[in-house]
Tab-separated table of C-alpha atoms in Angstrom:
chain	number	residue	atom	x	y	z
A	662	UNK	CA	-0.024	0.034	0.009
A	663	UNK	CA	2.778	2.349	0.802
A	664	UNK	CA	4.325	1.950	-2.617
A	665	UNK	CA	0.932	2.471	-4.271
A	666	UNK	CA	0.619	5.841	-2.510
A	667	UNK	CA	4.002	6.928	-3.756
A	668	UNK	CA	3.054	6.115	-7.208
A	669	UNK	CA	-0.183	8.056	-6.854
A	670	UNK	CA	1.676	11.110	-5.501
A	671	UNK	CA	3.971	10.969	-8.427
A	672	UNK	CA	1.110	10.810	-10.938
A	673	UNK	CA	-0.401	14.115	-9.537
A	674	UNK	CA	2.912	15.849	-10.431
A	675	UNK	CA	4.480	16.572	-6.974
A	676	UNK	CA	8.226	17.469	-6.952
A	677	UNK	CA	10.735	14.787	-6.733
A	678	UNK	CA	12.705	16.522	-4.155
A	679	UNK	CA	9.734	16.517	-1.886
A	680	UNK	CA	8.909	12.867	-2.099
A	681	UNK	CA	10.118	10.039	0.120
A	682	UNK	CA	10.305	6.409	-0.703
A	683	UNK	CA	7.961	4.419	1.579
A	684	UNK	CA	7.180	5.532	5.067
A	685	UNK	CA	9.449	8.091	6.926
A	686	UNK	CA	12.047	6.556	8.874
A	687	UNK	CA	12.528	8.879	11.734
A	688	UNK	CA	10.482	11.329	13.818
A	689	UNK	CA	12.089	14.376	12.262
A	690	UNK	CA	11.179	13.181	8.745
A	691	UNK	CA	7.640	12.348	9.779
A	692	UNK	CA	7.163	15.714	11.435
A	693	UNK	CA	8.516	17.504	8.331
A	694	UNK	CA	6.123	15.553	6.187
A	695	UNK	CA	3.106	16.154	8.391
A	696	UNK	CA	3.506	19.966	8.519
A	697	UNK	CA	5.171	20.545	5.011
A	698	UNK	CA	3.665	18.161	2.501
A	699	UNK	CA	-0.002	18.480	1.936
A	700	UNK	CA	-2.206	16.863	-0.683
A	701	UNK	CA	-5.463	15.712	0.884
A	702	UNK	CA	-8.940	16.824	0.614
A	703	UNK	CA	-8.500	18.738	3.834
A	704	UNK	CA	-5.476	20.484	2.714
A	705	UNK	CA	-7.283	21.697	-0.402
A	706	UNK	CA	-10.283	22.854	1.782
A	707	UNK	CA	-7.877	24.845	4.007
A	708	UNK	CA	-6.031	26.268	1.015
A	709	UNK	CA	-9.408	27.487	-0.685
A	710	UNK	CA	-10.975	28.947	2.539
A	711	UNK	CA	-7.669	30.636	3.710
A	712	UNK	CA	-6.950	32.035	0.275
A	713	UNK	CA	-10.525	33.276	-0.247
A	714	UNK	CA	-11.028	35.391	2.875
A	715	UNK	CA	-7.760	37.301	3.193
A	716	UNK	CA	-7.732	41.144	3.463
A	717	UNK	CA	-10.935	41.730	1.887
A	718	UNK	CA	-12.473	40.757	5.169
A	719	UNK	CA	-11.526	44.314	6.231
A	720	UNK	CA	-12.883	46.074	3.248
A	721	UNK	CA	-16.376	44.419	3.224
A	722	UNK	CA	-17.888	46.735	5.683
A	723	UNK	CA	-16.786	49.589	3.456
A	724	UNK	CA	-18.589	47.724	0.630
A	725	UNK	CA	-21.585	47.406	2.792
A	726	UNK	CA	-21.748	51.443	3.255
A	727	UNK	CA	-21.660	51.708	-0.506
A	728	UNK	CA	-24.316	49.011	-1.193
A	729	UNK	CA	-26.632	49.187	1.780
A	730	UNK	CA	-27.257	46.195	4.169
A	731	UNK	CA	-29.676	44.234	2.023
A	732	UNK	CA	-27.722	44.557	-1.158
A	733	UNK	CA	-24.512	43.592	0.561
A	734	UNK	CA	-25.921	40.460	2.053
A	735	UNK	CA	-27.482	39.513	-1.295
A	736	UNK	CA	-24.472	40.150	-3.301
A	737	UNK	CA	-22.349	38.112	-0.972
A	738	UNK	CA	-24.668	35.176	-1.282
A	739	UNK	CA	-24.947	35.396	-5.246
A	740	UNK	CA	-21.374	35.939	-5.872
A	741	UNK	CA	-20.376	33.150	-3.259
A	742	UNK	CA	-22.686	30.814	-5.355
A	743	UNK	CA	-21.479	31.829	-8.665
A	744	UNK	CA	-17.829	31.551	-7.584
A	745	UNK	CA	-18.293	27.984	-6.287
A	746	UNK	CA	-20.010	27.077	-9.609
A	747	UNK	CA	-17.068	28.425	-11.756
A	748	UNK	CA	-14.625	26.634	-9.498
A	749	UNK	CA	-16.475	23.574	-10.023
A	750	UNK	CA	-16.165	24.183	-13.927
A	751	UNK	CA	-12.481	24.767	-13.630
A	752	UNK	CA	-12.118	21.436	-11.729
A	753	UNK	CA	-13.982	19.576	-14.441
A	754	UNK	CA	-11.837	21.091	-17.231
A	755	UNK	CA	-8.672	20.226	-15.242
A	756	UNK	CA	-9.681	16.549	-14.910
A	757	UNK	CA	-10.667	16.416	-18.539
A	758	UNK	CA	-7.273	17.816	-19.569
A	759	UNK	CA	-5.509	15.642	-17.340
A	760	UNK	CA	-7.131	12.472	-18.626
A	761	UNK	CA	-6.490	13.282	-22.243
A	762	UNK	CA	-2.873	13.948	-21.429
A	763	UNK	CA	-2.464	10.858	-19.550
A	764	UNK	CA	-3.809	8.873	-22.378
A	765	UNK	CA	-0.986	10.371	-24.381
A	766	UNK	CA	1.511	9.175	-21.707
A	767	UNK	CA	2.316	12.730	-20.614
A	768	UNK	CA	4.588	12.926	-17.668
A	769	UNK	CA	3.865	15.453	-14.966
A	770	UNK	CA	6.234	14.316	-12.214
A	771	UNK	CA	8.282	17.606	-12.346
A	772	UNK	CA	5.724	19.822	-13.860
A	773	UNK	CA	2.812	21.794	-12.201
A	774	UNK	CA	-0.249	22.038	-14.685
A	775	UNK	CA	-1.665	25.562	-14.767
A	776	UNK	CA	-4.929	27.143	-15.994
A	777	UNK	CA	-3.581	28.401	-19.290
A	778	UNK	CA	-2.214	24.882	-20.101
A	779	UNK	CA	-5.591	23.493	-19.508
A	780	UNK	CA	-7.064	26.011	-21.884
A	781	UNK	CA	-4.174	25.235	-24.450
A	782	UNK	CA	-4.760	21.532	-24.407
A	783	UNK	CA	-8.508	21.728	-24.657
A	784	UNK	CA	-9.063	24.718	-26.770
A	785	UNK	CA	-5.938	25.791	-28.563
A	786	UNK	CA	-3.311	28.540	-28.317
A	787	UNK	CA	-5.651	31.684	-28.643
A	788	UNK	CA	-7.549	30.546	-25.526
A	789	UNK	CA	-4.332	29.874	-23.806
A	790	UNK	CA	-2.907	33.354	-24.596
A	791	UNK	CA	-6.089	35.117	-23.306
A	792	UNK	CA	-6.228	32.947	-20.229
A	793	UNK	CA	-2.594	33.553	-19.483
A	794	UNK	CA	-2.866	37.335	-19.880
A	795	UNK	CA	-5.874	37.618	-17.551
A	796	UNK	CA	-4.756	35.148	-15.079
A	797	UNK	CA	-1.148	36.517	-14.660
A	798	UNK	CA	-2.338	40.137	-14.523
A	799	UNK	CA	-4.985	39.231	-11.902
A	800	UNK	CA	-2.588	37.477	-9.823
A	801	UNK	CA	-0.022	40.253	-10.154
A	802	UNK	CA	-2.443	42.770	-8.821
A	803	UNK	CA	-3.652	40.267	-6.134
A	804	UNK	CA	-0.208	40.170	-4.826
A	805	UNK	CA	-0.032	43.956	-4.970
A	806	UNK	CA	-3.176	44.258	-2.886
A	807	UNK	CA	-1.738	41.917	-0.200
A	808	UNK	CA	1.247	44.321	0.129
A	809	UNK	CA	-0.874	47.435	0.349
A	810	UNK	CA	-3.016	45.688	2.944
A	811	UNK	CA	0.144	44.857	5.092
A	812	UNK	CA	1.077	48.527	5.094
A	813	UNK	CA	-2.470	49.649	5.814
A	814	UNK	CA	-2.883	47.307	8.790
A	815	UNK	CA	0.510	47.758	10.520
A	816	UNK	CA	-0.014	51.471	10.420
A	817	UNK	CA	-2.801	51.054	13.129
A	818	UNK	CA	-0.376	49.599	15.495
A	819	UNK	CA	2.758	51.674	14.705
A	820	UNK	CA	2.270	55.011	12.916
A	821	UNK	CA	5.827	56.106	13.492
A	822	UNK	CA	6.373	55.177	9.867
A	823	UNK	CA	4.264	56.136	6.886
A	824	UNK	CA	2.409	53.530	4.917
A	825	UNK	CA	4.749	53.750	1.946
A	826	UNK	CA	7.774	52.895	4.166
A	827	UNK	CA	5.891	50.053	5.509
A	828	UNK	CA	5.328	48.735	1.967
A	829	UNK	CA	9.088	48.859	1.349
A	830	UNK	CA	9.672	46.632	4.557
A	831	UNK	CA	6.770	44.186	3.767
A	832	UNK	CA	7.793	43.912	0.166
A	833	UNK	CA	11.147	42.657	1.258
A	834	UNK	CA	9.500	40.212	3.763
A	835	UNK	CA	7.121	38.703	1.204
A	836	UNK	CA	10.005	38.216	-1.204
A	837	UNK	CA	10.915	35.307	1.007
A	838	UNK	CA	7.991	33.208	-0.543
A	839	UNK	CA	10.354	32.420	-3.372
A	840	UNK	CA	11.589	29.610	-1.181
A	841	UNK	CA	8.274	27.827	-1.009
A	842	UNK	CA	8.427	25.081	-3.752
A	843	UNK	CA	4.695	24.598	-4.479
A	844	UNK	CA	1.160	24.349	-3.051
A	845	UNK	CA	2.066	21.143	-1.328
A	846	UNK	CA	4.116	23.095	1.081
A	847	UNK	CA	1.356	25.334	2.324
A	848	UNK	CA	-0.282	22.751	4.490
A	849	UNK	CA	0.572	24.253	8.013
A	850	UNK	CA	0.348	27.764	6.518
A	851	UNK	CA	-3.287	27.225	5.138
A	852	UNK	CA	-4.410	25.857	8.446
A	853	UNK	CA	-2.926	28.709	10.547
A	854	UNK	CA	-4.079	31.331	8.078
A	855	UNK	CA	-7.746	30.221	8.290
A	856	UNK	CA	-7.491	30.313	12.099
A	857	UNK	CA	-6.119	33.922	11.892
A	858	UNK	CA	-8.964	35.095	9.693
A	859	UNK	CA	-11.464	33.345	11.898
A	860	UNK	CA	-10.274	35.180	14.892
A	861	UNK	CA	-10.077	38.516	13.078
A	862	UNK	CA	-13.700	38.033	11.682
A	863	UNK	CA	-15.106	37.361	15.087
A	864	UNK	CA	-13.090	40.078	16.625
A	865	UNK	CA	-14.745	42.571	14.268
A	866	UNK	CA	-18.124	41.304	14.877
A	867	UNK	CA	-17.759	41.231	18.778
A	868	UNK	CA	-15.918	44.552	18.872
A	869	UNK	CA	-18.548	46.365	16.786
A	870	UNK	CA	-21.322	44.855	18.995
A	871	UNK	CA	-19.586	45.963	22.199
A	872	UNK	CA	-18.792	49.434	20.753
A	873	UNK	CA	-22.501	49.936	19.729
A	874	UNK	CA	-23.711	52.464	17.302
A	875	UNK	CA	-21.872	55.800	17.061
A	876	UNK	CA	-23.930	58.851	17.984
A	877	UNK	CA	-26.148	60.047	15.015
A	878	UNK	CA	-25.172	56.934	12.931
A	879	UNK	CA	-26.578	57.071	9.392
A	880	UNK	CA	-27.043	54.286	6.888
A	881	UNK	CA	-27.687	56.072	3.697
A	882	UNK	CA	-26.453	53.393	1.182
A	883	UNK	CA	-27.109	52.930	-1.608
A	884	UNK	CA	-26.654	56.693	-2.319
A	885	UNK	CA	-24.941	56.779	-5.722
A	886	UNK	CA	-24.817	54.395	-8.622
A	887	UNK	CA	-20.957	54.808	-8.724
A	888	UNK	CA	-20.598	53.670	-5.073
A	889	UNK	CA	-23.234	50.933	-5.385
A	890	UNK	CA	-21.440	49.217	-8.306
A	891	UNK	CA	-18.015	49.761	-6.766
A	892	UNK	CA	-19.091	47.950	-3.657
A	893	UNK	CA	-20.794	45.127	-5.744
A	894	UNK	CA	-17.368	44.533	-7.628
A	895	UNK	CA	-15.443	44.414	-4.528
A	896	UNK	CA	-17.651	41.440	-3.414
A	897	UNK	CA	-17.277	40.046	-6.816
A	898	UNK	CA	-13.450	40.128	-6.129
A	899	UNK	CA	-14.038	38.522	-2.690
A	900	UNK	CA	-15.449	35.328	-4.080
A	901	UNK	CA	-13.167	35.297	-7.222
A	902	UNK	CA	-10.143	33.874	-5.360
A	903	UNK	CA	-10.165	30.669	-7.367
A	904	UNK	CA	-7.520	31.829	-10.016
A	905	UNK	CA	-5.237	29.378	-8.317
A	906	UNK	CA	-7.697	26.410	-8.337
A	907	UNK	CA	-5.810	24.436	-10.902
A	908	UNK	CA	-2.524	24.729	-8.889
A	909	UNK	CA	-4.357	23.529	-5.698
A	910	UNK	CA	-5.870	20.666	-7.510
A	911	UNK	CA	-2.577	19.548	-8.926
A	912	UNK	CA	-1.110	19.522	-5.458
A	913	UNK	CA	-3.784	16.982	-4.485
A	914	UNK	CA	-3.257	13.270	-4.328
A	915	UNK	CA	-6.655	12.634	-5.716
A	916	UNK	CA	-7.735	15.938	-7.807
A	917	UNK	CA	-10.965	14.376	-8.890
A	918	UNK	CA	-12.254	14.889	-5.346
A	919	UNK	CA	-11.995	18.534	-5.473
A	920	UNK	CA	-15.489	19.267	-7.093
A	921	UNK	CA	-17.253	20.346	-4.035
A	922	UNK	CA	-14.445	21.571	-1.924
A	923	UNK	CA	-14.674	25.239	-3.096
A	924	UNK	CA	-18.369	25.251	-2.257
A	925	UNK	CA	-17.709	23.872	1.259
A	926	UNK	CA	-14.921	26.486	1.697
A	927	UNK	CA	-17.398	29.281	0.578
A	928	UNK	CA	-20.028	28.263	3.057
A	929	UNK	CA	-17.495	28.498	5.853
A	930	UNK	CA	-16.254	31.827	4.510
A	931	UNK	CA	-19.786	33.237	4.579
A	932	UNK	CA	-19.946	32.561	8.262
A	933	UNK	CA	-16.992	34.903	8.584
A	934	UNK	CA	-17.883	37.653	6.134
A	935	UNK	CA	-21.587	38.180	6.748
A	936	UNK	CA	-21.487	38.692	10.627
A	937	UNK	CA	-18.478	40.942	10.487
A	938	UNK	CA	-19.629	43.136	7.595
A	939	UNK	CA	-23.212	43.436	9.114
A	940	UNK	CA	-22.178	44.339	12.577
A	941	UNK	CA	-19.401	46.761	11.593
A	942	UNK	CA	-21.647	48.589	9.112
A	943	UNK	CA	-24.472	48.582	11.757
A	944	UNK	CA	-22.082	50.136	14.368
A	945	UNK	CA	-20.462	52.931	12.065
A	946	UNK	CA	-22.779	53.420	9.041
A	947	UNK	CA	-21.544	56.042	6.529
A	948	UNK	CA	-18.443	56.671	8.491
A	949	UNK	CA	-17.127	53.668	6.628
A	950	UNK	CA	-17.348	55.480	3.309
A	951	UNK	CA	-14.033	57.448	4.162
A	952	UNK	CA	-12.391	54.397	6.079
A	953	UNK	CA	-12.028	51.490	3.684
A	954	UNK	CA	-10.196	49.478	6.477
A	955	UNK	CA	-12.427	48.380	9.213
A	956	UNK	CA	-9.495	48.526	11.786
A	957	UNK	CA	-9.576	52.316	11.313
A	958	UNK	CA	-12.759	52.892	13.343
A	959	UNK	CA	-12.497	50.301	15.992
A	960	UNK	CA	-10.909	51.450	19.277
A	961	UNK	CA	-7.329	50.517	20.287
A	962	UNK	CA	-7.193	47.427	22.396
A	963	UNK	CA	-4.882	44.405	22.692
A	964	UNK	CA	-7.410	42.367	20.928
A	965	UNK	CA	-7.269	44.725	18.054
A	966	UNK	CA	-3.634	44.745	17.966
A	967	UNK	CA	-3.560	40.890	17.891
A	968	UNK	CA	-6.083	40.926	14.990
A	969	UNK	CA	-3.833	43.284	13.140
A	970	UNK	CA	-0.726	40.960	13.711
A	971	UNK	CA	-2.636	37.883	12.689
A	972	UNK	CA	-3.834	39.563	9.534
A	973	UNK	CA	-0.249	40.591	8.624
A	974	UNK	CA	0.899	36.942	8.872
A	975	UNK	CA	-2.054	35.884	6.937
A	976	UNK	CA	-1.490	38.412	4.131
A	977	UNK	CA	2.106	37.075	3.906
A	978	UNK	CA	0.508	33.586	3.307
A	979	UNK	CA	-1.948	34.927	0.794
A	980	UNK	CA	0.776	36.880	-0.943
A	981	UNK	CA	2.488	33.420	-1.478
A	982	UNK	CA	-0.649	32.001	-2.750
A	983	UNK	CA	-1.078	34.605	-5.488
A	984	UNK	CA	2.601	34.783	-6.352
A	985	UNK	CA	3.443	31.039	-6.595
A	986	UNK	CA	1.610	30.532	-9.854
A	987	UNK	CA	3.411	33.580	-11.264
A	988	UNK	CA	6.726	32.062	-10.144
A	989	UNK	CA	5.722	28.833	-12.162
A	990	UNK	CA	4.756	30.765	-15.199
A	991	UNK	CA	8.216	32.696	-14.962
A	992	UNK	CA	10.108	29.381	-14.445
A	993	UNK	CA	8.574	27.864	-17.515
A	994	UNK	CA	9.273	30.943	-19.604
A	995	UNK	CA	13.099	30.880	-18.807
A	996	UNK	CA	13.252	27.105	-18.800
A	997	UNK	CA	14.006	26.101	-15.232
A	998	UNK	CA	10.726	24.925	-13.997
A	999	UNK	CA	11.850	21.266	-13.793
A	1000	UNK	CA	15.008	22.152	-12.113
A	1001	UNK	CA	15.527	20.056	-8.967
A	1002	UNK	CA	17.602	22.727	-7.077
A	1003	UNK	CA	15.296	24.905	-5.144
A	1004	UNK	CA	17.914	27.465	-4.636
A	1005	UNK	CA	18.386	28.188	-8.261
A	1006	UNK	CA	14.599	28.330	-8.708
A	1007	UNK	CA	14.296	30.783	-5.733
A	1008	UNK	CA	16.983	33.037	-7.281
A	1009	UNK	CA	15.298	32.960	-10.643
A	1010	UNK	CA	11.848	33.890	-9.093
A	1011	UNK	CA	13.107	37.122	-7.425
A	1012	UNK	CA	12.417	39.261	-10.532
A	1013	UNK	CA	8.749	38.482	-10.225
A	1014	UNK	CA	8.580	40.328	-6.808
A	1015	UNK	CA	10.053	43.595	-8.220
A	1016	UNK	CA	6.991	44.754	-10.327
A	1017	UNK	CA	4.601	43.780	-7.448
A	1018	UNK	CA	6.643	45.969	-5.076
A	1019	UNK	CA	6.696	48.884	-7.503
A	1020	UNK	CA	2.962	48.777	-8.279
A	1021	UNK	CA	2.047	48.632	-4.573
A	1022	UNK	CA	4.050	51.877	-4.103
A	1023	UNK	CA	2.347	53.650	-7.048
A	1024	UNK	CA	-1.379	52.634	-6.312
A	1025	UNK	CA	-1.738	52.306	-2.491
A	1026	UNK	CA	-5.538	52.811	-2.633
A	1027	UNK	CA	-6.657	50.047	-0.128
A	1028	UNK	CA	-10.190	49.131	-0.952
A	1029	UNK	CA	-10.815	50.985	-4.337
A	1030	UNK	CA	-8.056	48.973	-6.044
A	1031	UNK	CA	-10.006	45.801	-4.994
A	1032	UNK	CA	-13.138	46.909	-6.884
A	1033	UNK	CA	-10.980	47.842	-10.001
A	1034	UNK	CA	-9.312	44.547	-10.058
A	1035	UNK	CA	-12.646	42.738	-9.467
A	1036	UNK	CA	-14.461	44.507	-12.360
A	1037	UNK	CA	-11.564	44.375	-14.933
A	1038	UNK	CA	-9.728	41.120	-14.241
A	1039	UNK	CA	-11.705	38.842	-11.976
A	1040	UNK	CA	-14.821	39.086	-14.091
A	1041	UNK	CA	-13.128	37.480	-16.880
A	1042	UNK	CA	-10.480	35.342	-15.216
A	1043	UNK	CA	-12.567	33.371	-12.802
A	1044	UNK	CA	-16.200	33.881	-14.136
A	1045	UNK	CA	-16.537	34.482	-17.827
A	1046	UNK	CA	-13.499	32.549	-19.354
A	1047	UNK	CA	-14.174	29.228	-17.346
A	1048	UNK	CA	-17.990	29.377	-18.235
A	1049	UNK	CA	-17.294	29.949	-21.925
A	1050	UNK	CA	-14.487	27.475	-21.929
A	1051	UNK	CA	-16.712	24.697	-20.549
A	1052	UNK	CA	-19.219	25.454	-23.242
A	1053	UNK	CA	-16.767	25.332	-26.023
A	1054	UNK	CA	-14.945	22.234	-24.848
A	1055	UNK	CA	-18.159	20.126	-24.608
A	1056	UNK	CA	-20.107	21.838	-27.535
A	1057	UNK	CA	-19.915	18.647	-29.766
A	1058	UNK	CA	-21.842	15.503	-28.950
A	1059	UNK	CA	-18.773	13.419	-29.137
A	1060	UNK	CA	-17.068	15.466	-26.452
A	1061	UNK	CA	-20.112	15.297	-24.188
A	1062	UNK	CA	-20.392	11.494	-24.789
A	1063	UNK	CA	-16.700	10.985	-23.817
A	1064	UNK	CA	-16.470	13.518	-20.916
A	1065	UNK	CA	-14.705	12.150	-17.873
A	1066	UNK	CA	-17.160	13.848	-15.727
A	1067	UNK	CA	-20.905	13.959	-16.645
A	1068	UNK	CA	-23.000	17.012	-15.376
A	1069	UNK	CA	-25.215	16.200	-12.359
A	1070	UNK	CA	-28.823	15.473	-12.751
A	1071	UNK	CA	-30.081	18.166	-10.311
A	1072	UNK	CA	-28.928	21.053	-12.628
A	1073	UNK	CA	-30.363	19.599	-15.741
A	1074	UNK	CA	-27.418	17.824	-17.246
A	1075	UNK	CA	-25.812	19.420	-20.198
A	1076	UNK	CA	-28.652	21.794	-21.084
A	1077	UNK	CA	-28.797	22.919	-17.481
A	1078	UNK	CA	-25.052	23.531	-17.224
A	1079	UNK	CA	-24.865	25.282	-20.507
A	1080	UNK	CA	-27.815	27.600	-19.370
A	1081	UNK	CA	-26.335	28.436	-16.074
A	1082	UNK	CA	-22.967	29.314	-17.826
A	1083	UNK	CA	-24.695	31.618	-20.235
A	1084	UNK	CA	-26.622	33.302	-17.411
A	1085	UNK	CA	-23.149	33.878	-15.496
A	1086	UNK	CA	-21.386	35.250	-18.607
A	1087	UNK	CA	-24.316	37.711	-19.450
A	1088	UNK	CA	-24.583	38.803	-15.643
A	1089	UNK	CA	-20.941	39.354	-15.060
A	1090	UNK	CA	-20.334	40.941	-18.366
A	1091	UNK	CA	-23.084	43.512	-17.747
A	1092	UNK	CA	-23.100	44.000	-13.984
A	1093	UNK	CA	-19.432	43.091	-13.119
A	1094	UNK	CA	-17.481	44.366	-16.079
A	1095	UNK	CA	-19.663	46.834	-17.553
A	1096	UNK	CA	-21.317	48.868	-14.617
A	1097	UNK	CA	-18.682	47.628	-12.180
A	1098	UNK	CA	-15.864	48.713	-14.521
A	1099	UNK	CA	-17.393	52.115	-15.067
A	1100	UNK	CA	-17.870	52.595	-11.407
A	1101	UNK	CA	-14.617	51.293	-10.029
A	1102	UNK	CA	-12.537	53.159	-12.672
A	1103	UNK	CA	-14.521	56.320	-11.727
A	1104	UNK	CA	-13.905	55.824	-8.070
A	1105	UNK	CA	-10.220	54.755	-8.798
A	1106	UNK	CA	-9.446	58.018	-10.828
A	1107	UNK	CA	-10.985	59.954	-7.985
A	1108	UNK	CA	-8.476	58.542	-5.538
A	1109	UNK	CA	-5.606	59.434	-7.853
A	1110	UNK	CA	-6.933	62.957	-8.312
A	1111	UNK	CA	-7.347	63.263	-4.500
A	1112	UNK	CA	-4.297	61.723	-3.246
A	1113	UNK	CA	-1.994	61.272	-6.273
A	1114	UNK	CA	0.226	58.398	-7.433
A	1115	UNK	CA	3.101	57.317	-4.937
A	1116	UNK	CA	1.075	58.901	-2.057
A	1117	UNK	CA	3.075	58.609	1.040
A	1118	UNK	CA	0.345	57.779	3.441
A	1119	UNK	CA	-3.216	56.899	1.964
A	1120	UNK	CA	-6.218	57.931	4.156
A	1121	UNK	CA	-3.856	58.804	7.125
A	1122	UNK	CA	-5.088	61.314	9.467
A	1123	UNK	CA	-3.421	64.671	9.144
A	1124	UNK	CA	-0.531	65.371	11.519
A	1125	UNK	CA	-1.366	67.874	14.425
A	1126	UNK	CA	-0.318	71.451	13.582
A	1127	UNK	CA	3.042	72.524	15.074
A	1128	UNK	CA	3.239	75.727	17.187
A	1129	UNK	CA	6.020	78.147	16.326
A	1130	UNK	CA	6.701	81.906	16.721
A	1131	UNK	CA	4.507	82.853	13.812
A	1132	UNK	CA	1.404	81.049	15.246
A	1133	UNK	CA	1.536	82.102	18.879
A	1134	UNK	CA	-1.386	84.302	19.608
A	1135	UNK	CA	-0.694	87.822	21.097
A	1136	UNK	CA	-1.518	88.008	24.866
A	1137	UNK	CA	-2.917	91.225	26.253
A	1138	UNK	CA	-1.274	92.676	29.450
A	1139	UNK	CA	-3.127	92.081	32.567
A	1140	UNK	CA	-5.395	94.946	34.050
A	1141	UNK	CA	-2.644	95.681	36.821
A	1142	UNK	CA	-0.191	96.955	34.317
A	1143	UNK	CA	1.906	99.925	35.268
A	1144	UNK	CA	0.037	103.245	35.046
A	1145	UNK	CA	3.054	104.764	33.158
A	1146	UNK	CA	1.889	102.933	30.147
A	1147	UNK	CA	-1.387	104.763	29.846
A	1148	UNK	CA	-1.788	108.442	28.804
A	1149	UNK	CA	-4.285	110.598	30.696
């Protein structure tokens, strides 16, 4: 049985340097394998849930202030369901591609399959190029957002340095993710990351309830169409974290078991995002319109500081999740993806971090940048392209008959799946990309006009005025001044 499991692990493309023959021989090796080498269904669930509910947890109350309470709740439920469906489609296309390649005796022992390769194998080079462009750009800006979030969060603990300086520091820290070989090695990080976001979500919920509503609280949302669709696209971005679905599946020992994992992860994520966003918006109302980070309005406390620190660690993990597929693409482009030396691959990966670092300094707009990425990139990367790719892959009767996975009965088999896909494409194209793109770009340009590019400290409170000789007011002499100073 042990040898069978080793063969199975090789078949799903894990790296040779991370494999061991048979059972580990000593305690150190066993512990290393337990914490470091993941590939089970549980590992995939932790990866999906941890990656999905990152820094966006702190911006959802801001989105609720733009949308209003009812729309905020409904959009979370709608996009959570749509995101789970398109993740399911991606998993089916991966299994289909994998099965076809294995019939051709393809060897994936030292090769990680990625989404653009699935599109290439099933639909040709034009689909590959479109998928590669959207996926890489989305993951690039997804990594940028994590760096911006790190600087935004740490500022609420230590404001001795401005947010731009903190971005420099955390950019250097996040560059260490080049040493993580693949998604196999995120086992302990995914588990800890989900614990951290769970604590933060319930801290936001409880802290807002204890704080209560601020005096004269107003809940005016939705007030403007621009704000309404900006908030909606931020939620679209929230549940569009499955741009790394293929890489997570490839790290599994049995990828065919992935189908319902993303849905289960989304259901757990909703238990974190809904209570926290609802209670913080209930407590602070329209104040959130000018505070995209929920930490900005909550009072100082050891519990808040702990939440900030945990989110910082989690954002480091999520940075790795978003950046690792970019590392793979870069390795394949320069021809060292199958190199067994992790040190050489780590050194080769470093240039990927530089543009991410630079863009985080240019556009430090925590909150508005989420909506912009959601409307322009997420809408295509994880909603429109997977839905259309599924339709095109199985458009012929022969392809449907020979499909590895047949559609479930409860959705109406092929007709039902195609109809759902068309509805998703139309909805996201009009609401997400159309209205959402207009609103988010309008808001993003407003941020540039207000704060400017390379702004030193986005949404920071103004420094207190310094007293000097030119600002000290004149003091009148007392009534008991010498009489000689007065003329009769």
